[in-house]
Amino acid sequence: MDKARIAVLVSGGGTNLQALINAQNKGIISSGQIALVISNNPNAFALKRAAKAGIPTAVITKSELGSQQAFEERIKKELQSYQIDLIVLAGFMSILSKNFTADFPERIVNVHPSLIPAFCGKGYYGLRVHEEALKYGVTVTGATVHFVNEIPDGGRIILQKAVKIKEGDTPEILQKRVMKQAEWKILPEAVEQVSKKLMNNRKVVLR
Ligand code: GAR
């Protein structure tokens, strides 16, 4: 069967990328195949994870290209040359403009470490999300996988999973629990779901 060709965009540690690689190896992801990893940070450990799994990588930085537009055009070029069907933002810490997202309607998914619409939008990323959840005093948080559109964290929700906050939690402890109990599970599940749908509908517009 034809598989959806997936590009994973990363910036940091890449534990979510690792979860996707593991899911692919275990057959949890069977309708898609990770064909490319793009990082906007040359020092991202995620690049090492990709290399170890034999996945081609590209480093594209905004500072080198000078503008958001040039940065996004360069990413688009790379996606085209790898005939990518589905883009996964897995800890990608750069907001993509409408110029980019409009080209890939329901073709970009993102994992966010809270239950959207709480603690999301511009400025809410990484550890900051968990700091704000603890500051607010919520007793339940979680993770969300959603489609990406021009509104930061505003696209249609695909999957969510709740995670309990415990007494004594620090942002770091909570971040780890949210990853382990939610992100590393729902991201591969959502990627399989979307890949399967894409292949069934054969709406492969990028190829
Ligand atoms: C993850 O918790 C991811 O949900 C979050 O950054 C972390 C990246 O970790 N993403 C965002 O906050 C996006 N708004 P990883 O590099 O180990 O996957």
Tab-separated table of C-alpha atoms and ligand atoms in Angstrom:
chain	number	residue	atom	x	y	z
A	1	MET	CA	0.000	0.000	0.000
A	2	ASP	CA	1.093	3.535	-0.734
A	3	LYS	CA	2.138	5.434	2.395
A	4	ALA	CA	1.774	9.115	3.200
A	5	ARG	CA	5.196	10.744	3.093
A	6	ILE	CA	5.704	12.630	6.355
A	7	ALA	CA	8.041	15.507	7.212
A	8	VAL	CA	8.618	16.186	10.912
A	9	LEU	CA	9.632	19.734	11.874
A	10	VAL	CA	11.606	20.030	15.110
A	11	SER	CA	13.615	22.512	17.167
A	12	GLY	CA	14.881	20.725	20.244
A	13	GLY	CA	15.156	17.435	22.066
A	14	GLY	CA	12.899	15.530	19.731
A	15	THR	CA	11.203	13.149	22.160
A	16	ASN	CA	8.023	13.455	20.114
A	17	LEU	CA	9.975	12.678	16.955
A	18	GLN	CA	11.343	9.624	18.784
A	19	ALA	CA	7.786	8.586	19.692
A	20	LEU	CA	6.883	8.786	15.992
A	21	ILE	CA	9.940	6.749	14.953
A	22	ASN	CA	9.144	4.120	17.600
A	23	ALA	CA	5.487	4.009	16.522
A	24	GLN	CA	6.543	3.504	12.927
A	25	ASN	CA	8.872	0.666	13.945
A	26	LYS	CA	6.096	-0.975	15.976
A	27	GLY	CA	3.522	-0.634	13.194
A	28	ILE	CA	1.340	1.793	15.185
A	29	ILE	CA	1.987	4.112	12.259
A	30	SER	CA	1.468	1.965	9.161
A	31	SER	CA	-0.211	4.365	6.727
A	32	GLY	CA	2.631	6.883	6.783
A	33	GLN	CA	6.376	6.977	6.609
A	34	ILE	CA	8.743	9.625	8.012
A	35	ALA	CA	10.646	10.740	4.921
A	36	LEU	CA	12.312	13.918	6.191
A	37	VAL	CA	13.167	15.806	9.395
A	38	ILE	CA	13.639	19.582	9.228
A	39	SER	CA	15.124	21.549	12.118
A	40	ASN	CA	15.341	25.315	12.509
A	41	ASN	CA	18.059	24.759	15.106
A	42	PRO	CA	21.369	23.241	13.968
A	43	ASN	CA	22.063	21.973	17.505
A	44	ALA	CA	18.746	20.175	18.034
A	45	PHE	CA	19.242	16.701	19.494
A	46	ALA	CA	16.285	15.674	17.338
A	47	LEU	CA	18.672	15.731	14.349
A	48	LYS	CA	20.764	13.003	15.976
A	49	ARG	CA	17.657	10.909	16.588
A	50	ALA	CA	16.707	11.244	12.904
A	51	ALA	CA	20.201	10.361	11.701
A	52	LYS	CA	20.259	7.302	13.965
A	53	ALA	CA	16.974	6.153	12.428
A	54	GLY	CA	18.349	6.711	8.910
A	55	ILE	CA	15.968	9.570	8.116
A	56	PRO	CA	17.243	12.415	5.881
A	57	THR	CA	17.581	15.756	7.675
A	58	ALA	CA	17.726	19.412	6.694
A	59	VAL	CA	18.627	22.442	8.805
A	60	ILE	CA	16.872	25.650	7.793
A	61	THR	CA	17.360	28.742	9.940
A	62	LYS	CA	15.619	32.090	9.742
A	63	SER	CA	18.787	33.940	10.724
A	64	GLU	CA	20.634	32.578	7.706
A	65	LEU	CA	17.802	33.364	5.296
A	66	GLY	CA	17.021	36.801	6.654
A	67	SER	CA	13.229	36.839	6.634
A	68	GLN	CA	10.183	34.790	7.600
A	69	GLN	CA	9.163	34.620	3.955
A	70	ALA	CA	12.536	33.329	2.750
A	71	PHE	CA	12.563	30.841	5.650
A	72	GLU	CA	9.127	29.496	4.728
A	73	GLU	CA	9.881	29.371	0.991
A	74	ARG	CA	13.001	27.343	1.724
A	75	ILE	CA	10.999	24.887	3.844
A	76	LYS	CA	8.379	24.565	1.073
A	77	LYS	CA	11.106	23.793	-1.461
A	78	GLU	CA	12.510	21.063	0.743
A	79	LEU	CA	9.038	19.572	1.276
A	80	GLN	CA	8.442	19.524	-2.467
A	81	SER	CA	11.731	17.860	-3.240
A	82	TYR	CA	10.859	15.041	-0.806
A	83	GLN	CA	7.285	14.799	-2.144
A	84	ILE	CA	5.831	15.317	1.305
A	85	ASP	CA	2.119	14.697	1.922
A	86	LEU	CA	1.873	15.500	5.629
A	87	ILE	CA	3.800	17.913	7.866
A	88	VAL	CA	4.109	17.211	11.592
A	89	LEU	CA	5.213	19.951	13.979
A	90	ALA	CA	6.823	18.108	16.882
A	91	GLY	CA	8.272	20.742	19.205
A	92	PHE	CA	8.802	23.179	16.325
A	93	MET	CA	9.268	26.520	18.083
A	94	SER	CA	8.617	28.869	15.184
A	95	ILE	CA	5.184	30.152	14.200
A	96	LEU	CA	4.387	29.612	10.525
A	97	SER	CA	2.592	32.464	8.749
A	98	LYS	CA	-0.610	32.276	6.725
A	99	ASN	CA	1.567	32.367	3.609
A	100	PHE	CA	2.760	28.900	4.594
A	101	THR	CA	-0.238	27.347	6.346
A	102	ALA	CA	-2.686	28.310	3.561
A	103	ASP	CA	-0.728	26.109	1.149
A	104	PHE	CA	-1.315	23.007	3.286
A	105	PRO	CA	-4.916	22.956	4.549
A	106	GLU	CA	-5.377	20.011	6.948
A	107	ARG	CA	-1.923	18.817	5.939
A	108	ILE	CA	-0.069	20.185	8.977
A	109	VAL	CA	-0.527	18.757	12.473
A	110	ASN	CA	0.939	20.075	15.715
A	111	VAL	CA	1.255	18.689	19.217
A	112	HIS	CA	0.649	21.200	22.003
A	113	PRO	CA	1.265	20.422	25.699
A	114	SER	CA	-2.074	21.577	27.134
A	115	LEU	CA	-5.779	21.004	26.666
A	116	ILE	CA	-6.547	23.639	24.025
A	117	PRO	CA	-8.112	26.247	24.418
A	118	ALA	CA	-6.288	26.544	27.759
A	119	PHE	CA	-2.685	27.797	27.871
A	120	CYS	CA	-2.167	28.113	24.141
A	121	GLY	CA	-1.561	30.680	21.434
A	122	LYS	CA	1.305	33.068	20.865
A	123	GLY	CA	4.006	32.842	23.546
A	124	TYR	CA	2.779	29.518	24.955
A	125	TYR	CA	5.366	26.911	24.140
A	126	GLY	CA	7.503	24.318	25.902
A	127	LEU	CA	7.985	24.686	29.639
A	128	ARG	CA	6.150	28.026	29.709
A	129	VAL	CA	2.838	26.203	29.124
A	130	HIS	CA	3.331	24.076	32.245
A	131	GLU	CA	4.493	27.057	34.323
A	132	GLU	CA	1.264	28.854	33.462
A	133	ALA	CA	-0.901	25.798	34.177
A	134	LEU	CA	0.674	25.454	37.638
A	135	LYS	CA	0.429	29.199	38.293
A	136	TYR	CA	-3.268	29.158	37.419
A	137	GLY	CA	-3.887	26.210	39.695
A	138	VAL	CA	-5.710	23.863	37.326
A	139	THR	CA	-5.900	20.275	38.583
A	140	VAL	CA	-6.032	18.709	35.123
A	141	THR	CA	-3.970	19.534	32.062
A	142	GLY	CA	-2.937	17.403	29.083
A	143	ALA	CA	-2.007	17.528	25.434
A	144	THR	CA	-3.706	18.290	22.136
A	145	VAL	CA	-2.954	17.313	18.554
A	146	HIS	CA	-4.588	19.665	16.081
A	147	PHE	CA	-4.432	20.804	12.483
A	148	VAL	CA	-2.458	23.979	11.918
A	149	ASN	CA	-3.987	27.076	10.330
A	150	GLU	CA	-3.115	30.772	10.454
A	151	ILE	CA	-4.236	31.107	14.090
A	152	PRO	CA	-1.549	29.881	16.531
A	153	ASP	CA	-2.935	26.678	18.131
A	154	GLY	CA	-6.296	27.500	16.511
A	155	GLY	CA	-6.838	24.699	13.976
A	156	ARG	CA	-9.314	21.835	14.264
A	157	ILE	CA	-8.625	19.456	17.141
A	158	ILE	CA	-7.793	15.845	16.230
A	159	LEU	CA	-7.045	14.203	19.604
A	160	GLN	CA	-6.729	15.288	23.240
A	161	LYS	CA	-5.709	13.495	26.407
A	162	ALA	CA	-6.022	14.706	29.981
A	163	VAL	CA	-3.271	14.374	32.588
A	164	LYS	CA	-3.667	14.979	36.340
A	165	ILE	CA	-1.591	17.558	38.137
A	166	LYS	CA	-0.099	16.298	41.417
A	167	GLU	CA	0.944	18.084	44.557
A	168	GLY	CA	4.556	19.154	44.426
A	169	ASP	CA	4.663	19.273	40.621
A	170	THR	CA	7.292	21.532	39.106
A	171	PRO	CA	7.007	22.636	35.464
A	172	GLU	CA	9.715	20.083	34.594
A	173	ILE	CA	7.984	17.180	36.380
A	174	LEU	CA	4.642	18.100	34.824
A	175	GLN	CA	6.152	18.464	31.360
A	176	LYS	CA	7.589	14.955	31.582
A	177	ARG	CA	4.269	13.465	32.777
A	178	VAL	CA	2.308	15.212	30.005
A	179	MET	CA	4.766	13.928	27.412
A	180	LYS	CA	4.765	10.372	28.727
A	181	GLN	CA	1.048	10.005	29.418
A	182	ALA	CA	-0.322	12.095	26.565
A	183	GLU	CA	1.924	13.540	23.829
A	184	TRP	CA	3.929	10.417	22.986
A	185	LYS	CA	0.645	8.478	22.657
A	186	ILE	CA	-1.750	10.826	20.901
A	187	LEU	CA	0.760	12.251	18.419
A	188	PRO	CA	1.492	8.871	16.737
A	189	GLU	CA	-2.216	7.954	16.908
A	190	ALA	CA	-3.241	11.200	15.236
A	191	VAL	CA	-0.516	10.890	12.596
A	192	GLU	CA	-1.738	7.400	11.725
A	193	GLN	CA	-5.348	8.596	11.616
A	194	VAL	CA	-4.569	11.507	9.282
A	195	SER	CA	-2.174	9.472	7.089
A	196	LYS	CA	-4.783	6.754	6.681
A	197	LYS	CA	-7.424	9.253	5.671
A	198	LEU	CA	-5.078	10.937	3.194
A	199	MET	CA	-4.216	7.636	1.573
A	200	ASN	CA	-7.847	6.502	1.469
A	201	ASN	CA	-8.987	9.749	-0.085
A	202	ARG	CA	-5.923	9.840	-2.320
A	203	LYS	CA	-6.054	13.606	-2.182
A	204	VAL	CA	-2.328	13.795	-2.707
A	205	VAL	CA	-2.022	17.354	-3.921
A	206	LEU	CA	1.624	17.852	-3.069
A	207	ARG	CA	2.949	15.200	-5.415
B	1	GAR	C1	6.716	19.251	23.628
B	1	GAR	O1	6.202	19.256	24.923
B	1	GAR	C2	5.747	19.897	22.656
B	1	GAR	O2	4.409	19.619	22.948
B	1	GAR	C3	6.036	21.354	22.895
B	1	GAR	O3	7.433	21.413	23.025
B	1	GAR	C4	7.938	20.170	23.528
B	1	GAR	C5	8.995	19.631	22.579
B	1	GAR	O4	9.632	18.500	23.079
B	1	GAR	N1	5.541	22.144	21.822
B	1	GAR	C6	5.015	23.359	21.983
B	1	GAR	O5	4.966	23.914	23.054
B	1	GAR	C7	4.476	24.000	20.715
B	1	GAR	N2	3.616	25.108	21.028
B	1	GAR	P1	10.395	17.457	22.151
B	1	GAR	O6	11.388	18.251	21.307
B	1	GAR	O7	11.120	16.566	23.121
B	1	GAR	O8	9.386	16.731	21.324
